[in-house]
Coordinates of C-alpha atoms and ligand atoms in Angstrom, one line a residue:
X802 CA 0.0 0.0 0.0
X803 CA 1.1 3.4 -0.5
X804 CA 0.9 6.4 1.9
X805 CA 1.2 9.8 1.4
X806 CA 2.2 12.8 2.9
X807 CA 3.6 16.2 2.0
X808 CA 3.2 18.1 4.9
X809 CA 3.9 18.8 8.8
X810 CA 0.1 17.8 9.4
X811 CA -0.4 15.5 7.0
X812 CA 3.0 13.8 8.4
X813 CA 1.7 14.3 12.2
X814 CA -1.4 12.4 11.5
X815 CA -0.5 10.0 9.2
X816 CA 2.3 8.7 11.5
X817 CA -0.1 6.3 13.9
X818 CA -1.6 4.8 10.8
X819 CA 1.7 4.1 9.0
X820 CA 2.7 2.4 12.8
X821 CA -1.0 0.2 13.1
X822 CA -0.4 -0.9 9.7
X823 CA 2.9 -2.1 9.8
X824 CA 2.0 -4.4 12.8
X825 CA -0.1 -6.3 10.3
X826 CA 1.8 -9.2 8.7
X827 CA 2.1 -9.6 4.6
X828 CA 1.6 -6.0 4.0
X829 CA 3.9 -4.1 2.3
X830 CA 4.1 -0.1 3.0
X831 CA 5.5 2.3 0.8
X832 CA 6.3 5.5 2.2
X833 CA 6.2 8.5 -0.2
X834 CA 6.4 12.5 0.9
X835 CA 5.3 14.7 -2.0
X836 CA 8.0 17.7 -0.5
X837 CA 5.7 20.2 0.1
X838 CA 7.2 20.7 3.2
X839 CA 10.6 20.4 3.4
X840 CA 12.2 23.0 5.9
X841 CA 13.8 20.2 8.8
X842 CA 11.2 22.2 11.7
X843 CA 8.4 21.4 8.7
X844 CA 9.3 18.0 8.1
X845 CA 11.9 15.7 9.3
X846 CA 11.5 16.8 13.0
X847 CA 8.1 14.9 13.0
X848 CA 9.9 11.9 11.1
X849 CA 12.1 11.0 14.4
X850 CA 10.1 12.7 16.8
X851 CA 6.8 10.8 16.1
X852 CA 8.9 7.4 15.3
X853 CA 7.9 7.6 11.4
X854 CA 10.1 5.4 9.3
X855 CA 12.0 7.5 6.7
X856 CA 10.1 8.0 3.9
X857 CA 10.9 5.4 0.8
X858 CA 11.1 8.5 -1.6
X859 CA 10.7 12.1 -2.0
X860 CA 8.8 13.7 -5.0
X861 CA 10.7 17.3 -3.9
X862 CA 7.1 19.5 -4.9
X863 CA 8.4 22.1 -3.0
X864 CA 6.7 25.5 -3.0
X865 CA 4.5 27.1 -6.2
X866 CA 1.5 28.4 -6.3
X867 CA -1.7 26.7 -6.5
X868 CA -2.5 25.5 -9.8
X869 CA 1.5 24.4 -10.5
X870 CA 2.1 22.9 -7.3
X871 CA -0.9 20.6 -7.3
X872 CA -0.1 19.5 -11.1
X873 CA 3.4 18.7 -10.0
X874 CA 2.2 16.4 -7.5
X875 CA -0.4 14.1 -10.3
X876 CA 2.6 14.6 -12.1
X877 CA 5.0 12.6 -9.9
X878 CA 2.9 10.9 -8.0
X879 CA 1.2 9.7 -11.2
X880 CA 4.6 8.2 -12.3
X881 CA 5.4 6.5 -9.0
X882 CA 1.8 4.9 -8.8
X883 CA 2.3 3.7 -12.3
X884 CA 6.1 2.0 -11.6
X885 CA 5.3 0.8 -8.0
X886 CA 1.7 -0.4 -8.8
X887 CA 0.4 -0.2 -4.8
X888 CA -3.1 -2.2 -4.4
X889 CA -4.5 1.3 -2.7
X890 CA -2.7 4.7 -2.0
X891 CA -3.9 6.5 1.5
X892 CA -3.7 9.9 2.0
X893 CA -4.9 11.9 5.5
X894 CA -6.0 15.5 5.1
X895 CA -7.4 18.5 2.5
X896 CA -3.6 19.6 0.8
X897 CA -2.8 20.5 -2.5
X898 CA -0.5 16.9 -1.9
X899 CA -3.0 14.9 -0.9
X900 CA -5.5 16.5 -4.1
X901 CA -2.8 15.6 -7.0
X902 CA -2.2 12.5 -5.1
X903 CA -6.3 11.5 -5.2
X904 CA -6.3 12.4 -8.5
X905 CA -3.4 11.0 -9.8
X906 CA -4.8 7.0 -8.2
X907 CA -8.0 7.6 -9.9
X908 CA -7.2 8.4 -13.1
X909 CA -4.5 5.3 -12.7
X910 CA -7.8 3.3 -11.6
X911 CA -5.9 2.5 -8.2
X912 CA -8.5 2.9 -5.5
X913 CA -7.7 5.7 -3.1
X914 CA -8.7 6.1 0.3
X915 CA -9.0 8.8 2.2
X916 CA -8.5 9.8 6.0
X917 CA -10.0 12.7 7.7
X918 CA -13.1 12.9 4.7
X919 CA -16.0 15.3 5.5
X920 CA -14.9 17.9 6.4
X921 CA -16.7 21.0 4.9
X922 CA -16.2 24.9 5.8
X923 CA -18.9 25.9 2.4
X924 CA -15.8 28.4 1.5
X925 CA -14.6 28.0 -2.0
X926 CA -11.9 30.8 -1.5
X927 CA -10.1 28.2 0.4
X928 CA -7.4 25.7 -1.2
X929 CA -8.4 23.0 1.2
X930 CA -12.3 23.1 1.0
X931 CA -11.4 22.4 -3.0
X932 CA -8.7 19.7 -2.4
X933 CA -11.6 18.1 0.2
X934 CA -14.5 18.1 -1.6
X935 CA -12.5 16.2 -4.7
X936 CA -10.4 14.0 -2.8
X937 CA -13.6 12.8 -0.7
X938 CA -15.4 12.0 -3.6
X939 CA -12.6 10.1 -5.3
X940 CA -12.1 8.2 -2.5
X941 CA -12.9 4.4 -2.9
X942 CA -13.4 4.4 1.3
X943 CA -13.5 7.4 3.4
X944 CA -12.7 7.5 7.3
X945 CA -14.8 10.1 9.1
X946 CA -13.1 11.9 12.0
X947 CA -16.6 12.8 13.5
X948 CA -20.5 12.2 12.9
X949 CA -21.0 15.4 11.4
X950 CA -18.1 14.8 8.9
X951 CA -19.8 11.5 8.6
X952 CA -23.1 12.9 7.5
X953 CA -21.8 15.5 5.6
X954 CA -20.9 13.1 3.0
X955 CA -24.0 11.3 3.2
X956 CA -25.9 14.9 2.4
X957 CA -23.9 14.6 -0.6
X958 CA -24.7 11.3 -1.9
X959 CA -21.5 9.7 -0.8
X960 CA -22.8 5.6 0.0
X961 CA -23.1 5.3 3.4
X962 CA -21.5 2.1 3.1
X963 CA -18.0 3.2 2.2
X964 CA -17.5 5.9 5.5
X965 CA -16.3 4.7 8.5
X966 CA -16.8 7.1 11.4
X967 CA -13.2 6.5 12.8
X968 CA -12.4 9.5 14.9
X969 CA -9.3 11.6 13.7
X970 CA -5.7 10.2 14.2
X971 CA -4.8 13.7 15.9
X972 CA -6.1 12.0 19.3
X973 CA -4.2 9.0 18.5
X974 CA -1.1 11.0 18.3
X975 CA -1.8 13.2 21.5
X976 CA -1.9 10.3 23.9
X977 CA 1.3 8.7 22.4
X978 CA 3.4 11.4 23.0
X979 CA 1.6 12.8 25.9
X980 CA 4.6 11.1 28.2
X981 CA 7.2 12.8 26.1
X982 CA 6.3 15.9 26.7
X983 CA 8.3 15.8 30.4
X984 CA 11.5 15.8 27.8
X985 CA 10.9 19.4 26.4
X986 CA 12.6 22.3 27.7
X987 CA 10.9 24.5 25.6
X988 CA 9.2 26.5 28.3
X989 CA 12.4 26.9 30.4
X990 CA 14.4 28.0 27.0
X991 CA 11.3 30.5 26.4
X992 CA 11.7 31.5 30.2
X993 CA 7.8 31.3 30.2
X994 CA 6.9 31.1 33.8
X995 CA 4.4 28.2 34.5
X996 CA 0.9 29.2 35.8
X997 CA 1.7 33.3 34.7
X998 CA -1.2 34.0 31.8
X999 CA -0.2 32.3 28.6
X1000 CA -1.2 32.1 25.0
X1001 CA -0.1 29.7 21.8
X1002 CA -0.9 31.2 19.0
X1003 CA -0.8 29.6 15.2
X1004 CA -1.1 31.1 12.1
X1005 CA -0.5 30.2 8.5
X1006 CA -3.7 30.0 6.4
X1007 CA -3.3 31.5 3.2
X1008 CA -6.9 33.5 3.7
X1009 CA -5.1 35.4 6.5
X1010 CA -1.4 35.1 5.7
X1011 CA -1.7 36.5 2.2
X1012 CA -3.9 39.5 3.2
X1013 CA -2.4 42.4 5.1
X1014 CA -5.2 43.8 6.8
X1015 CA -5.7 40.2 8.5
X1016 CA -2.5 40.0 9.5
X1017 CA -2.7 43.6 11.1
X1018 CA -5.7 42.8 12.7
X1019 CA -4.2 40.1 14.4
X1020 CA -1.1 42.0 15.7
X1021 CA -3.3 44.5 16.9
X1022 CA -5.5 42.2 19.2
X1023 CA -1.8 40.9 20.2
X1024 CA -0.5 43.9 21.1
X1025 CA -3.7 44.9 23.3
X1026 CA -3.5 41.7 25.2
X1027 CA -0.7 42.5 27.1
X1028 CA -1.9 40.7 30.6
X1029 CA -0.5 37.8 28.7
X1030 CA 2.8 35.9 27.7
X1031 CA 2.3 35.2 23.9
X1032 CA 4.3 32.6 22.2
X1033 CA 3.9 32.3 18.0
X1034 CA 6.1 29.8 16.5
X1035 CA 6.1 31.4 13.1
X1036 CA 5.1 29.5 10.2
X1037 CA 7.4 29.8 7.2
X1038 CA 4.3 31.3 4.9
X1039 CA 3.4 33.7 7.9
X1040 CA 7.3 34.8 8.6
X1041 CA 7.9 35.8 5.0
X1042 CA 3.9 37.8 4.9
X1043 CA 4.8 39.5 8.2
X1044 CA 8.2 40.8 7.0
X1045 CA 7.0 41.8 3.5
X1046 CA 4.1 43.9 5.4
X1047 CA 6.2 45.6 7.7
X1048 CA 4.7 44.0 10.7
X1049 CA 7.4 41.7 12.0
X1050 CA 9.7 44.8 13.3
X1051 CA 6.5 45.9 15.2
X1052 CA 5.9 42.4 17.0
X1053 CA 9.5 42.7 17.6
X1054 CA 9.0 45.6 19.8
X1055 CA 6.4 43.9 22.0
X1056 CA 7.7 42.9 25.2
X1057 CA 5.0 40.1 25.6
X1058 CA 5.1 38.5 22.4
X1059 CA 7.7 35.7 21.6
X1060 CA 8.6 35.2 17.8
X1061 CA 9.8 32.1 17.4
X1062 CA 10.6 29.3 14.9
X1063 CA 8.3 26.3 14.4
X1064 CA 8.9 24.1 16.9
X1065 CA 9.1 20.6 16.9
X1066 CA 6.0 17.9 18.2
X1067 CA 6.9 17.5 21.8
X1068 CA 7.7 21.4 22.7
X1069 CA 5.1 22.3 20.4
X1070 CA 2.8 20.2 22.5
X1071 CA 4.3 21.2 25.8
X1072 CA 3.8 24.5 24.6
X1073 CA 0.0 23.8 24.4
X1074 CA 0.0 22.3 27.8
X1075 CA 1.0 25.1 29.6
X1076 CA -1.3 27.2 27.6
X1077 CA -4.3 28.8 29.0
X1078 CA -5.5 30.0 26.0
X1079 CA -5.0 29.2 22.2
X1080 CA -5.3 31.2 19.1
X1081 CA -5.1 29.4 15.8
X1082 CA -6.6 29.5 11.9
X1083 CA -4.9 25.8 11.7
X1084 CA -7.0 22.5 11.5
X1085 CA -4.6 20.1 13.9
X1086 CA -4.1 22.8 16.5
X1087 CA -8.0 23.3 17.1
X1088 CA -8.0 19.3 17.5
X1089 CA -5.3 19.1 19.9
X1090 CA -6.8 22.3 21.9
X1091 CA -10.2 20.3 21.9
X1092 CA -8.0 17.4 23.0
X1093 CA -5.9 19.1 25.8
X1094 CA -9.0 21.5 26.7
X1095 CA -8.5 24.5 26.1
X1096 CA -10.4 27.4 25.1
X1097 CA -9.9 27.7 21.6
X1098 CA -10.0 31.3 19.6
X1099 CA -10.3 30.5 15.8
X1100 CA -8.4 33.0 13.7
X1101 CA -11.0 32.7 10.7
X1102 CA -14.6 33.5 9.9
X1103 CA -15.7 30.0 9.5
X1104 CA -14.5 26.7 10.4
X1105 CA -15.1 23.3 9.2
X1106 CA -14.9 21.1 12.5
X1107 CA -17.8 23.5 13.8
X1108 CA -17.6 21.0 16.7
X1109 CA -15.2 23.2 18.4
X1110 CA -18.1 25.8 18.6
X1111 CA -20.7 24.0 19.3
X1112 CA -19.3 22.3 22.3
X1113 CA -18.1 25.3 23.7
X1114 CA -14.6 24.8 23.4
X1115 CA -14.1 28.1 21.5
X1116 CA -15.6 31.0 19.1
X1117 CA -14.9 31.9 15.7
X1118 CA -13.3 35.4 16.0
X1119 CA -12.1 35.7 12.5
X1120 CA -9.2 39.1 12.4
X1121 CA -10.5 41.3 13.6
X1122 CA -9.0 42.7 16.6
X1123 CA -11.9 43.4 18.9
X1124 CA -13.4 40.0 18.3
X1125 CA -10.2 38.9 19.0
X1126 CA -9.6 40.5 22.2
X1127 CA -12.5 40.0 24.1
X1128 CA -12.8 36.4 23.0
X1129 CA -9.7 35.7 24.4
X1130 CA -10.8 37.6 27.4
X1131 CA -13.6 36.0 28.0
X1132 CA -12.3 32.8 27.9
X1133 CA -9.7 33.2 29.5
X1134 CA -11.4 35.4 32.6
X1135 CA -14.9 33.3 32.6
X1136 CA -14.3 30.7 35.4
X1137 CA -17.6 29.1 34.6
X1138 CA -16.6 28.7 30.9
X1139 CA -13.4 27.4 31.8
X1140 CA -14.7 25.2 33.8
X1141 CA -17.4 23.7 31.5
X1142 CA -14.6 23.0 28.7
X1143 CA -13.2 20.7 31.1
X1144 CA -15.8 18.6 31.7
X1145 CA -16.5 18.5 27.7
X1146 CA -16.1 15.3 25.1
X1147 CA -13.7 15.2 23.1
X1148 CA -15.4 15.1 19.4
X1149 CA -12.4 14.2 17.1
X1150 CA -12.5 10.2 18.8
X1151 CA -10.8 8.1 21.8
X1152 CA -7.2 7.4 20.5
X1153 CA -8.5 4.6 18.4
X1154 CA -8.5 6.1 15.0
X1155 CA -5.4 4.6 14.2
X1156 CA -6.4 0.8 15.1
X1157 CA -9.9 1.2 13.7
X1158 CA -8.5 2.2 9.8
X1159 CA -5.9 -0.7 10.0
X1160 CA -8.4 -3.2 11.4
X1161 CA -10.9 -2.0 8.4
X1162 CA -8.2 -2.0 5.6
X1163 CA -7.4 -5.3 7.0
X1164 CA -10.7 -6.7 6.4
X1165 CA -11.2 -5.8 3.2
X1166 CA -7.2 -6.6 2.6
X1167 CA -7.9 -7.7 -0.7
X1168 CA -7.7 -3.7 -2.1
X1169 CA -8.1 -4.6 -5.4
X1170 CA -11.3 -5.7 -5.1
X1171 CA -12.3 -1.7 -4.9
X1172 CA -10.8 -1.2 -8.0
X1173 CA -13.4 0.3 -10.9
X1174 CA -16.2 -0.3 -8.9
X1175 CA -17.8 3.1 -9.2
X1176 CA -19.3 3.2 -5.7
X1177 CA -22.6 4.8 -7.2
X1178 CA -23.8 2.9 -10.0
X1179 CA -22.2 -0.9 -9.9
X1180 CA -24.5 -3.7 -9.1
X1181 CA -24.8 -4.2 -5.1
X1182 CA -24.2 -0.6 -4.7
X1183 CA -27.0 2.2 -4.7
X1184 CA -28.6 3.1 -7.7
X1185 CA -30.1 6.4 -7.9
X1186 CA -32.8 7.2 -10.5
X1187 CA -34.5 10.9 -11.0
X1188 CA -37.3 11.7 -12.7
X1189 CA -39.9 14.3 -13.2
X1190 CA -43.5 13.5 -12.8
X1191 CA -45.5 15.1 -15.9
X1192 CA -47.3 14.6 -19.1
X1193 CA -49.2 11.1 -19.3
X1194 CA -46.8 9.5 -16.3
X1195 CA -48.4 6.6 -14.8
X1196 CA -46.5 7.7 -11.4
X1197 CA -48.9 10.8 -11.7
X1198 CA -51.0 10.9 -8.8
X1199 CA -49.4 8.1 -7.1
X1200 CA -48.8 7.9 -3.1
X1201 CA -45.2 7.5 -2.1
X1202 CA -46.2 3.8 -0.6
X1203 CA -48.0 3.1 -4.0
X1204 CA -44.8 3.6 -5.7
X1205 CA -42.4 1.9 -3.5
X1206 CA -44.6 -1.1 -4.1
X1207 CA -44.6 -1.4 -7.7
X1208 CA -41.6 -0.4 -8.4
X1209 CA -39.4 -2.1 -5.5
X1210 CA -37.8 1.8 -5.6
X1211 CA -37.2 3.4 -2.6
X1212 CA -38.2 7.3 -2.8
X1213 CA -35.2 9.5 -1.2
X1214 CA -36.7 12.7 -2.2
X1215 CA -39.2 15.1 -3.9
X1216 CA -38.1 18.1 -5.0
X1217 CA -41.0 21.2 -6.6
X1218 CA -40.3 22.4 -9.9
X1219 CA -37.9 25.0 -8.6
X1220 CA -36.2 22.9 -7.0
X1221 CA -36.9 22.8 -3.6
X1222 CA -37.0 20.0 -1.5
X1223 CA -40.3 18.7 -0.4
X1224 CA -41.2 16.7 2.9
X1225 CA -43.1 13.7 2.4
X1226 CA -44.6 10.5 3.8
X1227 CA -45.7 7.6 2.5
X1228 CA -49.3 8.5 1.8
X1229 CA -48.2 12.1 -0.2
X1230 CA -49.5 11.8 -3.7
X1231 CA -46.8 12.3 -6.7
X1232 CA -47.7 15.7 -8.5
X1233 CA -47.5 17.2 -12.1
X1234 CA -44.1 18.9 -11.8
X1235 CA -41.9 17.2 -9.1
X1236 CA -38.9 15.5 -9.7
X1237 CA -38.6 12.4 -7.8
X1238 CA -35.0 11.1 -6.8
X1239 CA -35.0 7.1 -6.3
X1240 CA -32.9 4.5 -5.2
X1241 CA -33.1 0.6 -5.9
X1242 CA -32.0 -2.6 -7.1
X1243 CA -30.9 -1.9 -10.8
X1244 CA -32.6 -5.4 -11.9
X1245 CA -35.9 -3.7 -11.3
X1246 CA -35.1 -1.1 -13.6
X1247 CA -37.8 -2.0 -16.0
X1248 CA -40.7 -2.0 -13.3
X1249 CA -39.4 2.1 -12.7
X1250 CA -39.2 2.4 -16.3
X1251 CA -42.9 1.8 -17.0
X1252 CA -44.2 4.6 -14.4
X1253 CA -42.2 7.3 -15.5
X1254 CA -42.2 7.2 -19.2
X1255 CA -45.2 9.6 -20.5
Ligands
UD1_1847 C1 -0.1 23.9 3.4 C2 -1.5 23.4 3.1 C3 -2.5 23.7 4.2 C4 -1.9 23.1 5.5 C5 -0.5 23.6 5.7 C6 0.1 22.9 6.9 C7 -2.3 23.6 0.7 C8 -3.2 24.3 -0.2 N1 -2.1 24.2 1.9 O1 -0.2 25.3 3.6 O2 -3.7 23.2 4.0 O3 -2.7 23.5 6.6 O4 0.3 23.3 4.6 O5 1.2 23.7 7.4 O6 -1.9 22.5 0.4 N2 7.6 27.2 3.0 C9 8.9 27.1 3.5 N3 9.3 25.9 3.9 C10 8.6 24.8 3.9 C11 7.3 24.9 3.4 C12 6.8 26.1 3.0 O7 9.6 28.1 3.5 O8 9.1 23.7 4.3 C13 7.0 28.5 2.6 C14 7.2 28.8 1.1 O9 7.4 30.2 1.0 C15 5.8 28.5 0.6 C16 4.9 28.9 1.8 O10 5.6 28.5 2.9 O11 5.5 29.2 -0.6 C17 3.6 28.1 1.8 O12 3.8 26.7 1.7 P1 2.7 25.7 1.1 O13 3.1 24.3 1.3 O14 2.4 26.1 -0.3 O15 1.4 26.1 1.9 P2 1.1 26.2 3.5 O16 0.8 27.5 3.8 O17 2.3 25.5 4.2
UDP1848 N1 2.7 22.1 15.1 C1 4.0 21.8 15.5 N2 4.8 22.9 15.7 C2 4.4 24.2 15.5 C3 3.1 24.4 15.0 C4 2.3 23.3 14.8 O1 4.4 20.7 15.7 O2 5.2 25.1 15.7 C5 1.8 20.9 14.8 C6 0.5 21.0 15.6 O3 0.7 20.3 16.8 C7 -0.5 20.2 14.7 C8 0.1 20.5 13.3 O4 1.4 21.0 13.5 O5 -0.5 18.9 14.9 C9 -0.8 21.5 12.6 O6 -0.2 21.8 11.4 P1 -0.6 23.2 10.6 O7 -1.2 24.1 11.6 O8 0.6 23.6 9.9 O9 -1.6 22.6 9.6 P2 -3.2 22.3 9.6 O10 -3.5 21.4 10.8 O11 -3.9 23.6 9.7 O12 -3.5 21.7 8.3

């Protein structure tokens, strides 16, 4: 099997999987990294830290923009897929990596599975929520980090019966290396005083990054929350933004704010420990906030694991600096909301992500067997017929129940001319207009095929 990463998260979460799948006799791994990343504090850090055999070969991507760095990826990947001929290729994640790599199995008719499917933030000015949305519905099998992520591809007409709700590896990795966090001296190198005020905060999303007015709102929420000891290990994207906007000399001059370089898993993670408060616009740091408990302040206007919200664990404060501010505040200050985080679930899983994707892919070890079997249309699989109800139709008029009956077609919805979708129960007659979406056994095609011809 091959598995692919190509960056720090993708290597962070991928790293239990590759381990609970190399316990399992008779398989064969192969280890490729697209080099997305490939700074050593982006990339080979996690390798030793997190115990991840080097990987078997580098495709050296590197940096590009979106549209280049992408095809570069189907490009090479395409070409290793085609010489190494893996029996699946798994890939963790929503990168522009793990996009060319989805596409570059499919179109080589190598079944692709995906880790961490479901996600969905509705915001197409994102990279990720594109790379998501296509990988997830390439995907052969798709493991669901949380019920919502679950359902979400369910809404969409993704078979029910290739998503398993797995919980997201993040977990998995948190408890490992909880015990090696005693090891890090990060806090006594940052001279950060335990139980004095502290805040993480993460940055790197191109949507904030890229745009300077972002970026200055977020410096000036930092600046005004001076009660606090504020530690940023800078991103390499965010370094070179804040320099080219001028801002980095200002955070220079700020007494309580701590540039430093990214840091590896176990101080990053004892970092987040000691942290009363996080700030972040990155996926893995909201889970591992969630994880730890802590209040969590997300750095955008929308998130996709909206589970954070819900629960309480944080707030969306997007960049803007009074948002910012008294979010932190109030999480930070609010005993009673601190203390309710504590007591919450954790929604991305138990730890057993890991074990639960190898125990599935061992199941079904023979991979092959998911090759061209379009999951929508094949025999044994759903197949979804729509129609519209008009002109001489004999389903005109019809209850639902009436239908079902002769046809042996299960009715999944009903939608009014312009579209909308209409509730229904089993004794709502078929109108002039609708258009009916069915699923059923393709063998009783011909029954269907009577009632809605005119
Ligand atoms: C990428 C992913 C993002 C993920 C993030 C994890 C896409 C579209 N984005 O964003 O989903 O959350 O990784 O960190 O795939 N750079 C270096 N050294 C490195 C890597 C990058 O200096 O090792 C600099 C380069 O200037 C590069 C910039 O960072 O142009 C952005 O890197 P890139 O991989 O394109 O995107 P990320 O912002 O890292
Ligand atoms: N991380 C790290 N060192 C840092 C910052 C982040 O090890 O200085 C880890 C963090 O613990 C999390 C992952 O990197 O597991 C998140 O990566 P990132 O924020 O780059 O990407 P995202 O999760 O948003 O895709």
């Amino acid at each position: 099997m091959l598995l692919s990463v190509g960056t720090r998260p993708e290597i962070i979460k991928m790293a239990p999987v590759y381990e609970a799948l190399s316990r399992i006799k008779g398989v064969e791994l192969f280890l490729v990294h697209t080099g997305q990343h490939y700074d050593w504090e982006m990339s080979d850090v996690f390798f030793s830290e997190l115990g991840l055999d080097e990987p078997d070969l580098n495709l050296g991507i590197g940096s590009g923009d979106q549209v280049d760095q992408t095809a570069r990826v189907l490009h090479e990947m395409g070409k290793v897929v085609e010489n190494y001929e893996p029996d699946a290729v798994l890939s963790v994640g929503d990168t522009n990596s793990v996009l060319g790599t989805a596409l570059a199995a499919s179109k080589l008719e190598v079944p692709f599975i995906h880790i961490e499917s479901g996600l969905r933030s509705y915001d197409f000015t994102m990279p990720e929520e594109i790379n998501r949305r296509v990988a997830d519905h390439l995907a052969s099998l798709n493991f669901a980090p949380t019920p919502r992520a679950f359902s979400n591809l369910n809404e969409e007409g993704y078979p029910p019966e290739r998503i398993v709700l797995s919980g997201n590896t993040i977990v998995d990795v948190v408890e490992k290396m909880w015990s090696t966090i005693r090891r890090s001296n990060i806090l006594k190198e940052l001279g950060v005083v335990e139980g004095e005020p502290l805040m993480t905060i993460t940055v790197h999303r191109k949507e904030n990054a890229d745009k300077e007015y972002r970026m200055l709102g977020i410096v000036k929420a930092l600046r005004e929350l001076d009660e606090l000891t504020i530690v940023w290990p800078l991103h390499p994207r965010t370094y070179k933004r804040l320099k080219a906007f001028g801002l980095l000399s200002e955070l220079r001059t700020l007494e309580h704010v701590m540039l430093i370089e990214p840091l590896g898993y176990i101080d990053f993670l004892r970092l987040l420990s000691a942290s009363d408060v996080v700030a972040t616009d990155s996926g893995g740091v909201q889970e591992e906030s969630a994880t730890l408990k802590k209040p969590c302040i997300i750095l955008r206007d929308n998130t996709e694991r909206p589970e954070i919200v819900e629960l309480g664990f944080g707030e969306v404060a997007g960049a803007n600096p009074s948002s910012i501010v008294s979010s932190v505040r109030r999480f930070l200050y609010e005993e009673e909301v601190r203390r309710r985080i504590e007591g919450l679930p954790n929604p991305f899983g138990n730890g057993t992500a890991s074990k639960m994707i190898a125990e599935v892919l061992w199941r079904i070890w023979d991979l092959r067997s998911l090759r061209h079997e379009s999951p929508h249309f094949k025999g044994g699989s759903p197949h979804y017929v729509a129609f519209k109800v008009e002109g001489r139709s004999k389903s005109r008029g019809m209850t639902v129940s009436q239908f079902i009956e002769v046809t042996g077609y299960e009715v999944i919805a009903i939608y009014d001319p312009s579209g909308s979708s209409l509730p229904f129960s089993p004794s709502t007659p078929l109108m002039d207009g609708e258009i009916v979406r069915v699923r059923g056994d393709p063998s009783n095609y011909p029954k269907l095929a009577k009632l809605i011809g005119g």
